[in-house]
Coordinates of C-alpha atoms in Angstrom, one line a residue:
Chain A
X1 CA 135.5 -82.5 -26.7
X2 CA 139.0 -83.8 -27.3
X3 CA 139.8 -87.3 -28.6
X4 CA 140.9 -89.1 -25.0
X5 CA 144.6 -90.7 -25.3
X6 CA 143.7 -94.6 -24.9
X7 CA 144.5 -95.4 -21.1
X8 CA 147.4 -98.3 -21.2
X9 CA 146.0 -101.8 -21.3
X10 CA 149.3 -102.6 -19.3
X11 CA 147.9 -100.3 -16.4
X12 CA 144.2 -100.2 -17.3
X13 CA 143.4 -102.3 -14.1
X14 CA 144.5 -99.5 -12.0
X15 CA 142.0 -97.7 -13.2
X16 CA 139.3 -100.2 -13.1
X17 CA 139.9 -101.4 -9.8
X18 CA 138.0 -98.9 -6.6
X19 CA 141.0 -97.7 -4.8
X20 CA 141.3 -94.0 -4.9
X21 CA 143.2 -91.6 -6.7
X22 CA 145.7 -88.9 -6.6
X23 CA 144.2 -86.1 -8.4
X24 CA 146.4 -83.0 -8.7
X25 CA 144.9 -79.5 -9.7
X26 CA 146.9 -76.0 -9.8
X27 CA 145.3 -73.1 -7.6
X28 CA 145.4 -69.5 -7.8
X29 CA 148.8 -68.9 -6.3
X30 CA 150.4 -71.6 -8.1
X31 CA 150.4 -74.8 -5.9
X32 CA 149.4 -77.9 -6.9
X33 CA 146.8 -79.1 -5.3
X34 CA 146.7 -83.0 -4.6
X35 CA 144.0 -84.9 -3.0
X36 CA 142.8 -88.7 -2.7
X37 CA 139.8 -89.0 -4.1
X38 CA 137.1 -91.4 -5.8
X39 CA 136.4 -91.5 -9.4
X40 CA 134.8 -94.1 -12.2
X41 CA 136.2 -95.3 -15.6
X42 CA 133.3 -94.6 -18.4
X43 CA 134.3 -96.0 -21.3
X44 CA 137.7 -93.3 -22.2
X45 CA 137.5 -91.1 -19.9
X46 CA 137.5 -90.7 -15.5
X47 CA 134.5 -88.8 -13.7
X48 CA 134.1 -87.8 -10.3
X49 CA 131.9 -86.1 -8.1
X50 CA 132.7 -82.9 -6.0
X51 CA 131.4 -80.4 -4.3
X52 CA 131.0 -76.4 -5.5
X53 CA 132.7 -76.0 -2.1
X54 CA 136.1 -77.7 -2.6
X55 CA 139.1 -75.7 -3.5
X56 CA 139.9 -78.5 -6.1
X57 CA 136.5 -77.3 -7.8
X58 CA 137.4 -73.7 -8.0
X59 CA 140.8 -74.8 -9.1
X60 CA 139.2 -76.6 -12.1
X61 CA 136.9 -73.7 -12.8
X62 CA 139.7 -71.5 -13.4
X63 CA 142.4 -74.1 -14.7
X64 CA 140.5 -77.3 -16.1
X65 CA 144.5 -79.1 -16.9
X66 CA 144.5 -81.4 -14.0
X67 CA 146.7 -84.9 -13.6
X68 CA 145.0 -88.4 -12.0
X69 CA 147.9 -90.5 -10.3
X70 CA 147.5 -94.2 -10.4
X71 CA 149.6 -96.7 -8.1
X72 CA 149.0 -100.1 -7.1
X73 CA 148.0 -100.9 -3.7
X74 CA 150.7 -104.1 -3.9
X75 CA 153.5 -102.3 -5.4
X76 CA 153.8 -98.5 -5.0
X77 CA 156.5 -98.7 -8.5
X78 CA 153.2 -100.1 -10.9
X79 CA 151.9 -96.3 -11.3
X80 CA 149.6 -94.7 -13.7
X81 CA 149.9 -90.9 -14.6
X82 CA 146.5 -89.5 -16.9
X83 CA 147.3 -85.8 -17.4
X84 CA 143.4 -84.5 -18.9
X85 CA 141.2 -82.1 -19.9
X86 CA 138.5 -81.6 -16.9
X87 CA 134.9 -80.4 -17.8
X88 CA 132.7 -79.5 -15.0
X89 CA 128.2 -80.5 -15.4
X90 CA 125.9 -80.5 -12.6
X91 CA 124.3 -83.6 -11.1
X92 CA 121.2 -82.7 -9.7
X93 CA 119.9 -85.8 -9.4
X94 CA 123.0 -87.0 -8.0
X95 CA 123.2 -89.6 -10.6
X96 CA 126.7 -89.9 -11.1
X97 CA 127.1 -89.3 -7.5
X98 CA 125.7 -92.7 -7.0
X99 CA 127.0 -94.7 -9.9
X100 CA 130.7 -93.2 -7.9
X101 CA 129.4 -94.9 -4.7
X102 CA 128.0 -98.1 -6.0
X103 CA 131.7 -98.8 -7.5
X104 CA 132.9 -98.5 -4.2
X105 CA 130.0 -100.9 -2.4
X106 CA 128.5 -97.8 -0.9
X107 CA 124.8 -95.5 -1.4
X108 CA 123.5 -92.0 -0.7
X109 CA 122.4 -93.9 3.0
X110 CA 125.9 -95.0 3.7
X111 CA 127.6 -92.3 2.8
X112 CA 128.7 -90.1 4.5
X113 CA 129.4 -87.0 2.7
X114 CA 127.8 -83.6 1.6
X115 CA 124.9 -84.0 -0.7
X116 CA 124.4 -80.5 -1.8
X117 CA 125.7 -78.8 -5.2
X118 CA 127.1 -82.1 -6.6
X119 CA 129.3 -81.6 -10.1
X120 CA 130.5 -84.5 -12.1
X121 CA 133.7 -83.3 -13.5
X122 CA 135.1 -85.5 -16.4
X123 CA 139.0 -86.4 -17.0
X124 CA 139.7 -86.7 -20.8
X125 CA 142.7 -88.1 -20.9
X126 CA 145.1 -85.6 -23.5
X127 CA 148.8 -88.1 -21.8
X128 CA 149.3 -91.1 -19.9
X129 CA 152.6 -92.0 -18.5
X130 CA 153.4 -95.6 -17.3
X131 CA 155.9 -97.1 -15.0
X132 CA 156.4 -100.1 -13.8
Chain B
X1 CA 164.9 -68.8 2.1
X2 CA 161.4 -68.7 3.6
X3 CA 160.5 -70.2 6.8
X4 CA 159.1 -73.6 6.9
X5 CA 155.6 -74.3 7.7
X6 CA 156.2 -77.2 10.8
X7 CA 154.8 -80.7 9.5
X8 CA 151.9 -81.7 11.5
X9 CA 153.1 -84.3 14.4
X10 CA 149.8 -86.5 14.1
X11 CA 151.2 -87.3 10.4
X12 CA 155.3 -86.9 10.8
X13 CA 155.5 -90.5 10.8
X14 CA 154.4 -90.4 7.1
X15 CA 157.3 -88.2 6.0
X16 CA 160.1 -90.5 8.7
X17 CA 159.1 -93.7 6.9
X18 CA 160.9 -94.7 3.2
X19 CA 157.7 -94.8 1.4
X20 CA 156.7 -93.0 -1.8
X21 CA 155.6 -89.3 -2.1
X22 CA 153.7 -88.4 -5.0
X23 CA 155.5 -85.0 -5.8
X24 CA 153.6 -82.8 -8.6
X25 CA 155.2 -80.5 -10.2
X26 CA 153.4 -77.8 -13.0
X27 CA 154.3 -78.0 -16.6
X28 CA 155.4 -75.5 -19.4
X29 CA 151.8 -76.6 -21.1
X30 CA 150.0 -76.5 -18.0
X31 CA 149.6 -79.7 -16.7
X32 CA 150.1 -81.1 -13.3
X33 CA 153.1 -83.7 -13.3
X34 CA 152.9 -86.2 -10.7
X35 CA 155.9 -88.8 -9.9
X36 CA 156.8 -91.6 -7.3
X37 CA 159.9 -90.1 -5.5
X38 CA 162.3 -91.2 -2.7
X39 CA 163.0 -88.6 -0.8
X40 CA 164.3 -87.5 2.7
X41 CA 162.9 -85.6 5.7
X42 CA 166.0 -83.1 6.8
X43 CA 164.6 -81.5 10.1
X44 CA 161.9 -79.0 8.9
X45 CA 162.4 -79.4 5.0
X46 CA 162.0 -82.2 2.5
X47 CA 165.3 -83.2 0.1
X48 CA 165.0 -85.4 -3.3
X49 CA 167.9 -86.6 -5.9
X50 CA 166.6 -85.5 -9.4
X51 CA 169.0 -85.6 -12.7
X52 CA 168.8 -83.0 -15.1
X53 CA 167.2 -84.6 -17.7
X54 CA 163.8 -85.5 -15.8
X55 CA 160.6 -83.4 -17.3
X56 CA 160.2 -82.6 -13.1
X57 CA 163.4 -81.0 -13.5
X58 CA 162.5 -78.7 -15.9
X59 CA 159.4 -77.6 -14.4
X60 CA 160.6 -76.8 -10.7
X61 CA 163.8 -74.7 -12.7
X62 CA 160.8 -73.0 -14.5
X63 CA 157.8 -72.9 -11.9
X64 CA 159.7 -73.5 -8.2
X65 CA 156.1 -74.7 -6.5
X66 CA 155.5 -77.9 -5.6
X67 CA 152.8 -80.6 -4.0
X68 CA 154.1 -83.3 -2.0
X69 CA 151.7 -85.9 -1.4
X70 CA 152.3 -88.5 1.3
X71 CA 150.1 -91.5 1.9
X72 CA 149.7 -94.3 4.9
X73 CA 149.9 -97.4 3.0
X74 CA 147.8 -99.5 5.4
X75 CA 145.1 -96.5 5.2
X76 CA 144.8 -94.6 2.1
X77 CA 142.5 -92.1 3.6
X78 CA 144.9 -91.3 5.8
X79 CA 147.1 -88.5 3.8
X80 CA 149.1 -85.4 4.3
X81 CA 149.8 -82.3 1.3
X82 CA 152.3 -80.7 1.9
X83 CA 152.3 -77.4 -0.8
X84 CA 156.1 -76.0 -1.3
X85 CA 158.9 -74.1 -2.6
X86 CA 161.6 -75.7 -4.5
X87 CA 165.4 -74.8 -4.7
X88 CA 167.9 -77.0 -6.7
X89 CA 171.3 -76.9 -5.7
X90 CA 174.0 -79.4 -7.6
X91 CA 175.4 -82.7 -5.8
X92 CA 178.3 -82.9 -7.7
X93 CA 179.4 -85.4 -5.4
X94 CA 176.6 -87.2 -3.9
X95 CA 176.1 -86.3 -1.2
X96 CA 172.6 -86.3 -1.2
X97 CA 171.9 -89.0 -3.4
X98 CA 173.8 -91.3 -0.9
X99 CA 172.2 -90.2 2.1
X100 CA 168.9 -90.7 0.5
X101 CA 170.1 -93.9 -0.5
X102 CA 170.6 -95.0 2.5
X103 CA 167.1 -94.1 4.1
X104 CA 165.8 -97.0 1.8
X105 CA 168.9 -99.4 2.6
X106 CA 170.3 -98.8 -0.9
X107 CA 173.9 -97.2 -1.7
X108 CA 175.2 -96.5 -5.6
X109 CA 176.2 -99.9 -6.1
X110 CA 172.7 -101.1 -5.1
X111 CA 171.3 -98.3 -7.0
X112 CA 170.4 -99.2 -10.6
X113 CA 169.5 -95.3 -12.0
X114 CA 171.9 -92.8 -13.6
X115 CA 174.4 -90.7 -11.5
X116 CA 175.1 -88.0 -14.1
X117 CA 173.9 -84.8 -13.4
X118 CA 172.4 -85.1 -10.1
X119 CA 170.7 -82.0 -8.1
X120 CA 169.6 -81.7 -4.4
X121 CA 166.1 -80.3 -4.2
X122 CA 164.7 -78.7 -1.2
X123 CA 161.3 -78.6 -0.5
X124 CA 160.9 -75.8 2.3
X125 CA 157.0 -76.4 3.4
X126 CA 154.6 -73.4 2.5
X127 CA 151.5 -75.4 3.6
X128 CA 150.3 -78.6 5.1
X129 CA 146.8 -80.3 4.9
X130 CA 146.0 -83.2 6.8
X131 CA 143.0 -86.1 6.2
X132 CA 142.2 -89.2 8.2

């Protein structure tokens, strides 16, 4: 694994805070790919859970450089760019899964998504780019 | 030039408004780069002001596909990608940059960034996904 680049303390509460995230993958034909999606702060770096299903999952598969856009909610200029290193384990248990929910007040019950062939893919942070 | 996939009516109102799109671009090294852009709905196509010297300017010349990301700011599940093709023309004399300018109820005085070196690019949609 790579040494994560230290996510700003000036912007680290847009990380820590549940609002959702602009992650940006690069597909087959050469698109970006952006999406709004949930994630967790561990310690240095950002995981999520997706499904196998999920284009941004096959686009991590074949091209794990991927870029997590921050903004704050109260002031779309405050913003937060992590370009990382994604690496892709299963969660069969669907622990991480629910450690994802609980952040955002929510459980397997409430939820309302697909439970079947969870991954946790995890964001190493390799360049973070503040503004505002 | 291509022909532009339509904009989905249920989310136009996302593009008409002076928000923020989150425009990601792909780097030399791989990487996603994602931005906070003004920018300018011109019938069926999107337009931005970009000087030469941004990184994002370097990697449409180099890599002309693009993800524009727009968000509702009162509902951030409510989003639409739009995937497209980039072409940069010069606005040698503003043109552009005034027009966008005045979307957000700015004009160059108002306008605190540089003026040097200023390019038109056009967004022609190749693809449009819609949430919420």
């Amino acid at each position: 694994m790579p040494t994560p680049t230290e996510i700003p303390a000036s912007h680290r509460d847009l990380v820590e805070s549940p609002g959702v995230v602009v992650l940006s993958t690069v597909g087959a034909d050469g698109y970006p790919q952006s999406t709004a999606n949930w994630y967790l702060l561990d310690g240095d770096v950002i995981v999520t859970s997706l499904t196998r299903s999920r284009q941004k999952f096959r686009n991590l598969v074949a091209h794990p450089k991927a870029t997590l856009f921050f903004f704050d909610p109260t002031n779309q200029y405050r913003t937060l760019e992590i370009r990382a290193d994604a690496a892709i384990e299963d969660d069969p248990d669907l622990t991480l899964l629910k450690r994802v929910l609980a952040h955002y007040g929510q459980d397997l019950e409430s939820f309302g998504g697909p439970l079947e062939d969870r991954v946790v893919v995890t964001f190493t942070p390799h360049r973070a780019v503040t503004f505002g």
